[in-house]
mmCIF file of C-alpha atoms and ligand atoms in Angstrom:
data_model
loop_
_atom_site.group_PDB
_atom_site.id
_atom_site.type_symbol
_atom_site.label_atom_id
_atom_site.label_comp_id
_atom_site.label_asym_id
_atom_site.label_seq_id
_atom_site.Cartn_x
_atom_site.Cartn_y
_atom_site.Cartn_z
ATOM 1 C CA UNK U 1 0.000 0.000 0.000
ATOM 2 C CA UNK U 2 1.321 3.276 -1.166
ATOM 3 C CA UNK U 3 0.465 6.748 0.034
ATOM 4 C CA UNK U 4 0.954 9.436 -2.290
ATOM 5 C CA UNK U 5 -0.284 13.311 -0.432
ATOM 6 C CA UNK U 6 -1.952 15.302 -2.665
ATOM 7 C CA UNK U 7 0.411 18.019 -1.362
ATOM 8 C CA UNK U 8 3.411 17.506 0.451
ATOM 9 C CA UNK U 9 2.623 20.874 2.749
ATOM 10 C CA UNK U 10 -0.917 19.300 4.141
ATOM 11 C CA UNK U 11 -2.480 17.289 5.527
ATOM 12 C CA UNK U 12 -5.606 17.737 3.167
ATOM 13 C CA UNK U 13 -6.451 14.609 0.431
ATOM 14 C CA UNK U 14 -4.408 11.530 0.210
ATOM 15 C CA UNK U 15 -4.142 9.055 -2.748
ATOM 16 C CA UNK U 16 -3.891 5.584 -1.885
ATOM 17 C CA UNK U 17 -2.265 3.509 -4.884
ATOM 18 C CA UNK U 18 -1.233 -0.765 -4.894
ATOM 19 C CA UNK U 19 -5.139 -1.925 -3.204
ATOM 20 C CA UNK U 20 -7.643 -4.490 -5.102
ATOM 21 C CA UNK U 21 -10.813 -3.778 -3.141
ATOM 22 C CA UNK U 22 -12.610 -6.438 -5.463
ATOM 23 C CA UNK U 23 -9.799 -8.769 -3.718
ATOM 24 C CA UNK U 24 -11.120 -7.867 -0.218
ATOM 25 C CA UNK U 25 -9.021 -5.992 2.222
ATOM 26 C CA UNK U 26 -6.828 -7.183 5.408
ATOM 27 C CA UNK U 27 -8.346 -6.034 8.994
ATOM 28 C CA UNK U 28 -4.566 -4.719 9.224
ATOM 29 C CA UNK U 29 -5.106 -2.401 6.018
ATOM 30 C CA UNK U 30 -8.482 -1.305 6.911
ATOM 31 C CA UNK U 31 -7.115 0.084 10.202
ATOM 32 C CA UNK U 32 -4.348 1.868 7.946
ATOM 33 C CA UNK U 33 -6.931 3.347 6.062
ATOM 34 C CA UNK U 34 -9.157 4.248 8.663
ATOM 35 C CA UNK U 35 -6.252 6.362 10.092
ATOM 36 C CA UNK U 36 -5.383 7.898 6.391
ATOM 37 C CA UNK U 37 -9.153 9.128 6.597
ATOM 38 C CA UNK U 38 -8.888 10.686 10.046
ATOM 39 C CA UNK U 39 -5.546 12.306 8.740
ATOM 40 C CA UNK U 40 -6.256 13.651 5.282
ATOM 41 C CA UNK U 41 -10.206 13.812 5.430
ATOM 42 C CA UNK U 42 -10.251 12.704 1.593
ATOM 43 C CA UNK U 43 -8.940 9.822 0.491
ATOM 44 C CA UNK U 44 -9.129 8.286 -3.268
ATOM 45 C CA UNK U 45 -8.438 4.670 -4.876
ATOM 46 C CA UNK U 46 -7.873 4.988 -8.774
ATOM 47 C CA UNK U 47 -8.853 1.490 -10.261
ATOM 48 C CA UNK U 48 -11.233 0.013 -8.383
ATOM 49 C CA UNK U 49 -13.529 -2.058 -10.631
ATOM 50 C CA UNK U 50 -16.034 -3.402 -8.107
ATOM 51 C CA UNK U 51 -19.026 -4.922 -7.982
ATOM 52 C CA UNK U 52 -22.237 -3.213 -5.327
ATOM 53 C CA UNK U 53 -21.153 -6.300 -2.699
ATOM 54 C CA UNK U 54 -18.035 -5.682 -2.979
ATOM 55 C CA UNK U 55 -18.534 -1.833 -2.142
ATOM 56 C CA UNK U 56 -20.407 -3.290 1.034
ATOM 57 C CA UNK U 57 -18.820 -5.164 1.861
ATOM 58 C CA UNK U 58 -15.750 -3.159 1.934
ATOM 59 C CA UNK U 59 -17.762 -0.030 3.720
ATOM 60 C CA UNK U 60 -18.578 -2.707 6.721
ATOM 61 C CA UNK U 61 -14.979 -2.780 7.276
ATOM 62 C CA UNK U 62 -15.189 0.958 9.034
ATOM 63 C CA UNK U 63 -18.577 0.787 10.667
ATOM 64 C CA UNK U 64 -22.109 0.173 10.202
ATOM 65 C CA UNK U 65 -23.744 1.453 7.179
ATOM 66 C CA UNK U 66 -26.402 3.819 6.961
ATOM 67 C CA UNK U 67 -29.096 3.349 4.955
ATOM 68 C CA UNK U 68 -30.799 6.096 2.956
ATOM 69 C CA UNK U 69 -34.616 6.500 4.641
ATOM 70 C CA UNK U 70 -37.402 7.819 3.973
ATOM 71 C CA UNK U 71 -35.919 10.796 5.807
ATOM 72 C CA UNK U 72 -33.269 11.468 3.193
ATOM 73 C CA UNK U 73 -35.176 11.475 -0.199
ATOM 74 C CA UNK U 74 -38.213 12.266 -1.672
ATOM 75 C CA UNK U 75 -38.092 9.088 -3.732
ATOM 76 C CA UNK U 76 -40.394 6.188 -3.246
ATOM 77 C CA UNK U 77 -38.607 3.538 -2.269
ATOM 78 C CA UNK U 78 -40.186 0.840 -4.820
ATOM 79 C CA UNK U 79 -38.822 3.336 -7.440
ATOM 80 C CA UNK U 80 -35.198 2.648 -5.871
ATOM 81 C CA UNK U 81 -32.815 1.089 -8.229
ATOM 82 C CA UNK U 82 -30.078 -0.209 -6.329
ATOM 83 C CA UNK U 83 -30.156 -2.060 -2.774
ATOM 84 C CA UNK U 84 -31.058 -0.199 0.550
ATOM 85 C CA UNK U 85 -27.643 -0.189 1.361
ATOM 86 C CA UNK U 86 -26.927 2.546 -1.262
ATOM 87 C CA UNK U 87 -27.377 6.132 -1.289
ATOM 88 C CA UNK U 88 -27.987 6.444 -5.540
ATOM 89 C CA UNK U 89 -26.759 9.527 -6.528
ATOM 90 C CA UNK U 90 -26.683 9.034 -9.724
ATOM 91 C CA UNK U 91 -29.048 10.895 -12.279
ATOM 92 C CA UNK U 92 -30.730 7.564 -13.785
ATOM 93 C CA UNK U 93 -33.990 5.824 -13.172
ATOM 94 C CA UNK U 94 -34.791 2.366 -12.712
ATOM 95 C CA UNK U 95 -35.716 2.035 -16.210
ATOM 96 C CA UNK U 96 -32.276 3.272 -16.912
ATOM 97 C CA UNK U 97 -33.513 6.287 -18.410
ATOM 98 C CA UNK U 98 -31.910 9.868 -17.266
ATOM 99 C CA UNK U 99 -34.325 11.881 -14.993
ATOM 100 C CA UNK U 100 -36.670 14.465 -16.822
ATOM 101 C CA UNK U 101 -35.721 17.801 -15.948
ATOM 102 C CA UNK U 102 -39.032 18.348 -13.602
ATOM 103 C CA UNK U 103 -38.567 15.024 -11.886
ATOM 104 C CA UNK U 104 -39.225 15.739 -8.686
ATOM 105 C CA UNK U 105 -36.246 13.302 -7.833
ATOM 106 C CA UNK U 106 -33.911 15.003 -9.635
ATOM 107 C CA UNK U 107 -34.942 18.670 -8.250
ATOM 108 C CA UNK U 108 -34.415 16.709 -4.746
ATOM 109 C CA UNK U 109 -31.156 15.428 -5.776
ATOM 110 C CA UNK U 110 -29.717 19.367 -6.724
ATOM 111 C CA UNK U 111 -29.493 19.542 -3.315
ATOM 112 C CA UNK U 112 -25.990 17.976 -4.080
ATOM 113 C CA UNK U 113 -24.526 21.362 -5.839
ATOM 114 C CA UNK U 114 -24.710 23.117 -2.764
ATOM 115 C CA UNK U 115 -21.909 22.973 -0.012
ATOM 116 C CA UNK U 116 -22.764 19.962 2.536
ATOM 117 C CA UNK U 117 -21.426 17.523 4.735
ATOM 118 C CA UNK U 118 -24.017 14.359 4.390
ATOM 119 C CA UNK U 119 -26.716 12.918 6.552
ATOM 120 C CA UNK U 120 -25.919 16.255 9.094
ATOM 121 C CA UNK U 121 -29.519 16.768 8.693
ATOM 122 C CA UNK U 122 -30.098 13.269 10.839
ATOM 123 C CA UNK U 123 -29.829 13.052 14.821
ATOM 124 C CA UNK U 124 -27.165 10.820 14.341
ATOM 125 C CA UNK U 125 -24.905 11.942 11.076
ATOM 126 C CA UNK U 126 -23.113 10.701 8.689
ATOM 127 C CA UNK U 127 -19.264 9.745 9.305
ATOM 128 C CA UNK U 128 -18.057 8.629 6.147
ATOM 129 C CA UNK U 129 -19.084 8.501 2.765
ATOM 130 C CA UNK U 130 -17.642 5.962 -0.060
ATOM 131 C CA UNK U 131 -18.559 6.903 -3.656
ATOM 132 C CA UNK U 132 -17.900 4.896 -6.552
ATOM 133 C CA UNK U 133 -17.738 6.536 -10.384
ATOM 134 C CA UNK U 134 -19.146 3.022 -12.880
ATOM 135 C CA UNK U 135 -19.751 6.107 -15.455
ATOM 136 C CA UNK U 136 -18.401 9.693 -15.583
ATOM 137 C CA UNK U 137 -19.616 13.120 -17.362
ATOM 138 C CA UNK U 138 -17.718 13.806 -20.640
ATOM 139 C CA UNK U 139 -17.997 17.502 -19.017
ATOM 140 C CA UNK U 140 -18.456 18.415 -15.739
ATOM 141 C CA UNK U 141 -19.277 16.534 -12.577
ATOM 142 C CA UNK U 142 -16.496 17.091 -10.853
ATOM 143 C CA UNK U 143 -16.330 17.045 -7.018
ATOM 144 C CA UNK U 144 -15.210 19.325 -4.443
ATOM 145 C CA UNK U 145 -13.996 18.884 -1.440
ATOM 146 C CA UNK U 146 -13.589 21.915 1.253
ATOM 147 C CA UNK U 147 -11.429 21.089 4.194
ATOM 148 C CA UNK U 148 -13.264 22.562 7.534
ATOM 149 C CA UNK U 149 -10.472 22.306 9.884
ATOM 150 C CA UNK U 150 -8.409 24.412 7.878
ATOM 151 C CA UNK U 151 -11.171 26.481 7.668
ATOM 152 C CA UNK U 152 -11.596 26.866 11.240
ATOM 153 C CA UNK U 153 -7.528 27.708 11.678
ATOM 154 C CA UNK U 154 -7.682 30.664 9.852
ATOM 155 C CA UNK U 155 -10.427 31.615 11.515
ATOM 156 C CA UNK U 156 -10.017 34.917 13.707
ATOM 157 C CA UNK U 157 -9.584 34.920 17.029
ATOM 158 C CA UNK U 158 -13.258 37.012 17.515
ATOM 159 C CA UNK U 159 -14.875 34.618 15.168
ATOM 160 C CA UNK U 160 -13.513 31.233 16.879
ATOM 161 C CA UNK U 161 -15.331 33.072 20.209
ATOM 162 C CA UNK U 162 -18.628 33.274 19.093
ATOM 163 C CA UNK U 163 -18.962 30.037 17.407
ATOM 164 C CA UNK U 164 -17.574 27.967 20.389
ATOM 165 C CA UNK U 165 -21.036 26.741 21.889
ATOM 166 C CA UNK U 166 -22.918 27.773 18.697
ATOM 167 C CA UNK U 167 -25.720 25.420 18.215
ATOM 168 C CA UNK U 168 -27.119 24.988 14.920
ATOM 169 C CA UNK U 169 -30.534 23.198 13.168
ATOM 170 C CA UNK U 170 -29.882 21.311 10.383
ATOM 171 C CA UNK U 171 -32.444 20.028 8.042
ATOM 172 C CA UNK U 172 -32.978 19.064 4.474
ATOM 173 C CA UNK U 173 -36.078 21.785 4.341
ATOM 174 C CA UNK U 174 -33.272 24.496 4.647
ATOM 175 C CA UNK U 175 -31.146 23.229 1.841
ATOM 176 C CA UNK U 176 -34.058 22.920 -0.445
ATOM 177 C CA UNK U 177 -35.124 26.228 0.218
ATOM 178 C CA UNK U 178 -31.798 27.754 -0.747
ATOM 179 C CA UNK U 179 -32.860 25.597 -4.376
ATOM 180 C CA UNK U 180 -36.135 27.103 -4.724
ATOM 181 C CA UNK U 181 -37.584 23.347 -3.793
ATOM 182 C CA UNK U 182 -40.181 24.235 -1.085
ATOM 183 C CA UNK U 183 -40.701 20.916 -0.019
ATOM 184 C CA UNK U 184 -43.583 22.344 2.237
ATOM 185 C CA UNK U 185 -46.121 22.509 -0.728
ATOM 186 C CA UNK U 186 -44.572 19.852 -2.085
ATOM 187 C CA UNK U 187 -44.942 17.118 0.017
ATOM 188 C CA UNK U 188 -47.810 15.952 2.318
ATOM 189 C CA UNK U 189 -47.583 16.957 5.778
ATOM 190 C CA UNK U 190 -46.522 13.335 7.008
ATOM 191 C CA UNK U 191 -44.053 13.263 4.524
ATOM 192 C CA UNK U 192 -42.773 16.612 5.950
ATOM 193 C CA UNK U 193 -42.527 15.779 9.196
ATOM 194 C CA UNK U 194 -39.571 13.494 8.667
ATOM 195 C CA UNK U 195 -37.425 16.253 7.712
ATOM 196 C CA UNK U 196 -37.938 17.879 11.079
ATOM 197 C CA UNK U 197 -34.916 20.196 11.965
ATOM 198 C CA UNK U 198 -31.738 18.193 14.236
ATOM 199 C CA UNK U 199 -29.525 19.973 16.662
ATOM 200 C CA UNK U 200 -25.553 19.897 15.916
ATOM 201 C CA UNK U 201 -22.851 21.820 17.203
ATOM 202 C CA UNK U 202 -21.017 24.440 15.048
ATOM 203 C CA UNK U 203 -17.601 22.918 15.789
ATOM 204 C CA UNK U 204 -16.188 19.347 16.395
ATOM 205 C CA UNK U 205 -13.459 17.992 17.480
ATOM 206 C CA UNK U 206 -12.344 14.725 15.884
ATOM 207 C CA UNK U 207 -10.993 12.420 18.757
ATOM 208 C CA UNK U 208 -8.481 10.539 16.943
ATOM 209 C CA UNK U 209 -6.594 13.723 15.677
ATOM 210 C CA UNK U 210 -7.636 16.113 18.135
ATOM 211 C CA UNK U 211 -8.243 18.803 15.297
ATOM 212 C CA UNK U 212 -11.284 21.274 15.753
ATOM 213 C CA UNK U 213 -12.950 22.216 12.758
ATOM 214 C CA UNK U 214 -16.361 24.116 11.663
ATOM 215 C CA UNK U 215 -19.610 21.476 11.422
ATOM 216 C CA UNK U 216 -20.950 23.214 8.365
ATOM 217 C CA UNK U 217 -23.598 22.249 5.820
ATOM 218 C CA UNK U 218 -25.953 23.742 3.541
ATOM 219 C CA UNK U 219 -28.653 21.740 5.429
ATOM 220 C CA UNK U 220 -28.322 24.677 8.667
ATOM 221 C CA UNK U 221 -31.429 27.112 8.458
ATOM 222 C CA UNK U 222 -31.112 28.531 11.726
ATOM 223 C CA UNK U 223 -28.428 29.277 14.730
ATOM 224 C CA UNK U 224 -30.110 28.202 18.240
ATOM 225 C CA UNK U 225 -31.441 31.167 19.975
ATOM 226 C CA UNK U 226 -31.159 33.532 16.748
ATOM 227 C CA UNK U 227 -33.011 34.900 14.451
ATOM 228 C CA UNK U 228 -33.714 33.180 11.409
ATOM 229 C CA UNK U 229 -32.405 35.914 8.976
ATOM 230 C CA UNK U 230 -29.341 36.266 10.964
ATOM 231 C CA UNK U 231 -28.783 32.995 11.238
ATOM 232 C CA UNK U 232 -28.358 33.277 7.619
ATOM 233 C CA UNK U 233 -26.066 36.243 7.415
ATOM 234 C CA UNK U 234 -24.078 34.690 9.797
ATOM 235 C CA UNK U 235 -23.998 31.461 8.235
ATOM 236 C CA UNK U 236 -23.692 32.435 4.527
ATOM 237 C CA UNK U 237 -20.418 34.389 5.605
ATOM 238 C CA UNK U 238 -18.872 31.526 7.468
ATOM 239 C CA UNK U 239 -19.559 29.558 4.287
ATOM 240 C CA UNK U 240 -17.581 31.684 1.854
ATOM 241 C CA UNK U 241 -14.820 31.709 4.290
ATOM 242 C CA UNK U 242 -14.769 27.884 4.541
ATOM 243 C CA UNK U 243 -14.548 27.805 1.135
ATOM 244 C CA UNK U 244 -12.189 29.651 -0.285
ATOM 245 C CA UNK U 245 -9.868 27.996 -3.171
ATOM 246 C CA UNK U 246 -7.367 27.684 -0.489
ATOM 247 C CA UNK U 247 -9.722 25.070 1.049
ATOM 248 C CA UNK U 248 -10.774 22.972 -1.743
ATOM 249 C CA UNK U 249 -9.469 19.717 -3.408
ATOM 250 C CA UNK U 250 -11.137 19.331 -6.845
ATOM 251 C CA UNK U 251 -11.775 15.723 -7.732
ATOM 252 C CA UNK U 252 -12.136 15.491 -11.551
ATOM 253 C CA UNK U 253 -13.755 11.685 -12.034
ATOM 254 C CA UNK U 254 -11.996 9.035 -13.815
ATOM 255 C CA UNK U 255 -14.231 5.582 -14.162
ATOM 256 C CA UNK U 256 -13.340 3.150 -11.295
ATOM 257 C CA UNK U 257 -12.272 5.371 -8.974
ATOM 258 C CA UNK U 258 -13.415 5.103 -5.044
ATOM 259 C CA UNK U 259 -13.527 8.269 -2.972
ATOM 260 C CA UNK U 260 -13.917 8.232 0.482
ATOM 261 C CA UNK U 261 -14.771 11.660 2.553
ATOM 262 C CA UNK U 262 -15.219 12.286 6.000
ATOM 263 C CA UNK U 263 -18.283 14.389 6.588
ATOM 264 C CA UNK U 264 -17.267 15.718 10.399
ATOM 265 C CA UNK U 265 -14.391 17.089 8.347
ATOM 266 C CA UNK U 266 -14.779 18.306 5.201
ATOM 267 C CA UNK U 267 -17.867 19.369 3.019
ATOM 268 C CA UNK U 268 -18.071 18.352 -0.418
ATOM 269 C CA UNK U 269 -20.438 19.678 -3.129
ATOM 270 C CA UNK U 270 -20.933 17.726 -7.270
ATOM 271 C CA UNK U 271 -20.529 20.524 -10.077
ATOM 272 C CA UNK U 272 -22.656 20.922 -13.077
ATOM 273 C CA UNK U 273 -22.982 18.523 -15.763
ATOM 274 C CA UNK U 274 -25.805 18.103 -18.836
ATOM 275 C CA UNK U 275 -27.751 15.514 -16.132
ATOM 276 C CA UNK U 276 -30.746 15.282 -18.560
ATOM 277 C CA UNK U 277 -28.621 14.018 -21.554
ATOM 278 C CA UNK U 278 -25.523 12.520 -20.086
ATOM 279 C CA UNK U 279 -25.612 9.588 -17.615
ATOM 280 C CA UNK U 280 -23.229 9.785 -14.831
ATOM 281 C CA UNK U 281 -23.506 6.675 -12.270
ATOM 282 C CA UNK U 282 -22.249 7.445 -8.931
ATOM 283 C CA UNK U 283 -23.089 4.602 -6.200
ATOM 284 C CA UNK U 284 -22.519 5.969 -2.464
ATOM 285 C CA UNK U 285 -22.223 3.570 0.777
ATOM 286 C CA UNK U 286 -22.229 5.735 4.024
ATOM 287 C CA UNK U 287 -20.977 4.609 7.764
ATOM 288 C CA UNK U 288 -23.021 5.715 10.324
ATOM 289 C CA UNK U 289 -21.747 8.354 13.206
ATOM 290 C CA UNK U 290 -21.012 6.809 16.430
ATOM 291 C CA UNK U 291 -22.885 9.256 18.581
ATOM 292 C CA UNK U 292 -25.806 11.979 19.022
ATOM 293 C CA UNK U 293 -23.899 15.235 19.051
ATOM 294 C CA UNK U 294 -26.195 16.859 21.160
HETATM 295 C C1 LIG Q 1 -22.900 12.434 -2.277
HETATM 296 C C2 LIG Q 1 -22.910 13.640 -3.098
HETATM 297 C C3 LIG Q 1 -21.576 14.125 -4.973
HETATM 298 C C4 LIG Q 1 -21.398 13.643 -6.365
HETATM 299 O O1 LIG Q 1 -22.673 11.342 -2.814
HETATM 300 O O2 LIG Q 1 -23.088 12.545 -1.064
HETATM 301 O O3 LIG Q 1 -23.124 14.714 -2.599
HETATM 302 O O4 LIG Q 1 -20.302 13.832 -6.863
HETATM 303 N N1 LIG Q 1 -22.611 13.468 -4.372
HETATM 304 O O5 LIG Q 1 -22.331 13.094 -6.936
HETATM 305 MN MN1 LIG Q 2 -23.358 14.402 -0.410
#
């Protein structure tokens, strides 16, 4: 097992070369890897022809998965086409069609091109996220990845005072909104109950490191004991600090390649691509957080 820094001067994005996944993968090397993610917060596998089991099955290796509810999409779940142990965030049907531009599915899944860290909507979020490229966008489609604890190092010393016991709600009503999606109208009022706001903190530390970082996500409407329109303000500046260039790894997709993220520590966003002509399959497996936060 090689590892190759995307930059010799940070700790930011590794590449991990000389791994078959489809071969299955050592309890020693997992543990390596598990480190490399808690160290660079992206880490990507070039190569990596694999089958959905064999994505899985390698997932399982670093936790329990989490499976995509009926808290996480507006999709029916008889309209799924891959197993429950998938998040599809791809842009094709089950009829392997590409999604009509008024889809409501594909509106849902725009949500995507805004800055996010996934799952932070749930009690319990996401900890890392595996995604698989079977077929890239000619054009387009690329990834980014912004790195939060660098973000919250440059931070000023005013700024890292206010947000140390910020609370904030996340929920996947908020992100919509920013869209345009108002999933109020557009979904019954069971339905919208399961998108009811979560509590996180505004920063984290990650115990393995011992790095603090910003918790931030397009998913946060609203600051605990603030109003909403500040919260915004607030939130909406904090968000174009944490994302400066300085802060972001592009991944450009190749086919085969595995990317895994840590969502405590970086947010990641997809770029635009011609979704209603092109098909671009991207299969995610997530591992559940260990803990509430809150
Ligand atoms: C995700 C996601 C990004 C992409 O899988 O969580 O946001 O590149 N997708 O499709
Ligand atoms: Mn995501």
């Amino acid at each position: 097992m090689k590892i190759i820094p995307n930059n010799k001067n940070s700790d930011f994005v590794c590449f991990i070369e000389g791994l078959d996944i489809s071969e299955g993968i050592s309890l020693s090397d997992s543990n390596k890897i598990d480190k490399l993610i808690n160290k660079y917060a992206v880490v990507v596998f070039r190569d990596q022809l694999i089958t959905d089991e064999q994505q899985i099955e390698f997932t399982e290796l670093f936790g329990k998965i989490e499976k995509p509810g009926n808290n996480s999409s507006v999709q029916k779940s008889t309209d799924r086409r891959l197993t429950s142990k998938m998040a599809d965030v791809s842009n094709i049907t089950k009829s392997s069609t590409v999604y009509d531009r008024n889809d409501p599915t594909r509106i849902f899944n725009l949500g995507n091109r805004l800055w996010h860290s996934d799952s932070s909507f749930k009690k319990i979020p996401a900890k890392y996220s595996l995604l698989s490229a079977r077929t890239v966008a000619k054009k387009g489609g690329n990834t980014e990845f912004a790195d939060m604890r660098a973000a919250y190092d440059k931070l000023d010393k005013n700024s890292k005072s206010i947000i140390k016991d910020m609370v904030c709600e996340h929920s996947l009503i908020y992100s919509r909104q920013r869209l345009g999606f108002d999933m109020k109208t557009e979904l019954s009022d069971r339905e919208y109950k399961n998108f009811s706001p979560v509590l996180q903190p505004l920063v984290r530390i990650i115990p393995m490191t011992k790095r603090k970082l910003i918790y931030l996500s397009s998913h946060i409407g609203k600051i605990r004991g603030w109003l909403r329109e500040d919260s915004m303000c607030f939130i909406n500046d904090l968000m174009e600090h944490a994302t400066a260039k300085k802060f972001v790894y592009i991944h450009k997709w190749k086919i085969n390649d595995l990317v895994i993220w840590d969502n405590r520590q970086v947010m990641h966003r997809v770029r635009h691509f011609d979704d209603t002509k092109e098909y671009r399959d991207m299969r995610r497996t997530t591992i559940l957080g260990e803990e509430k936060l809150i």
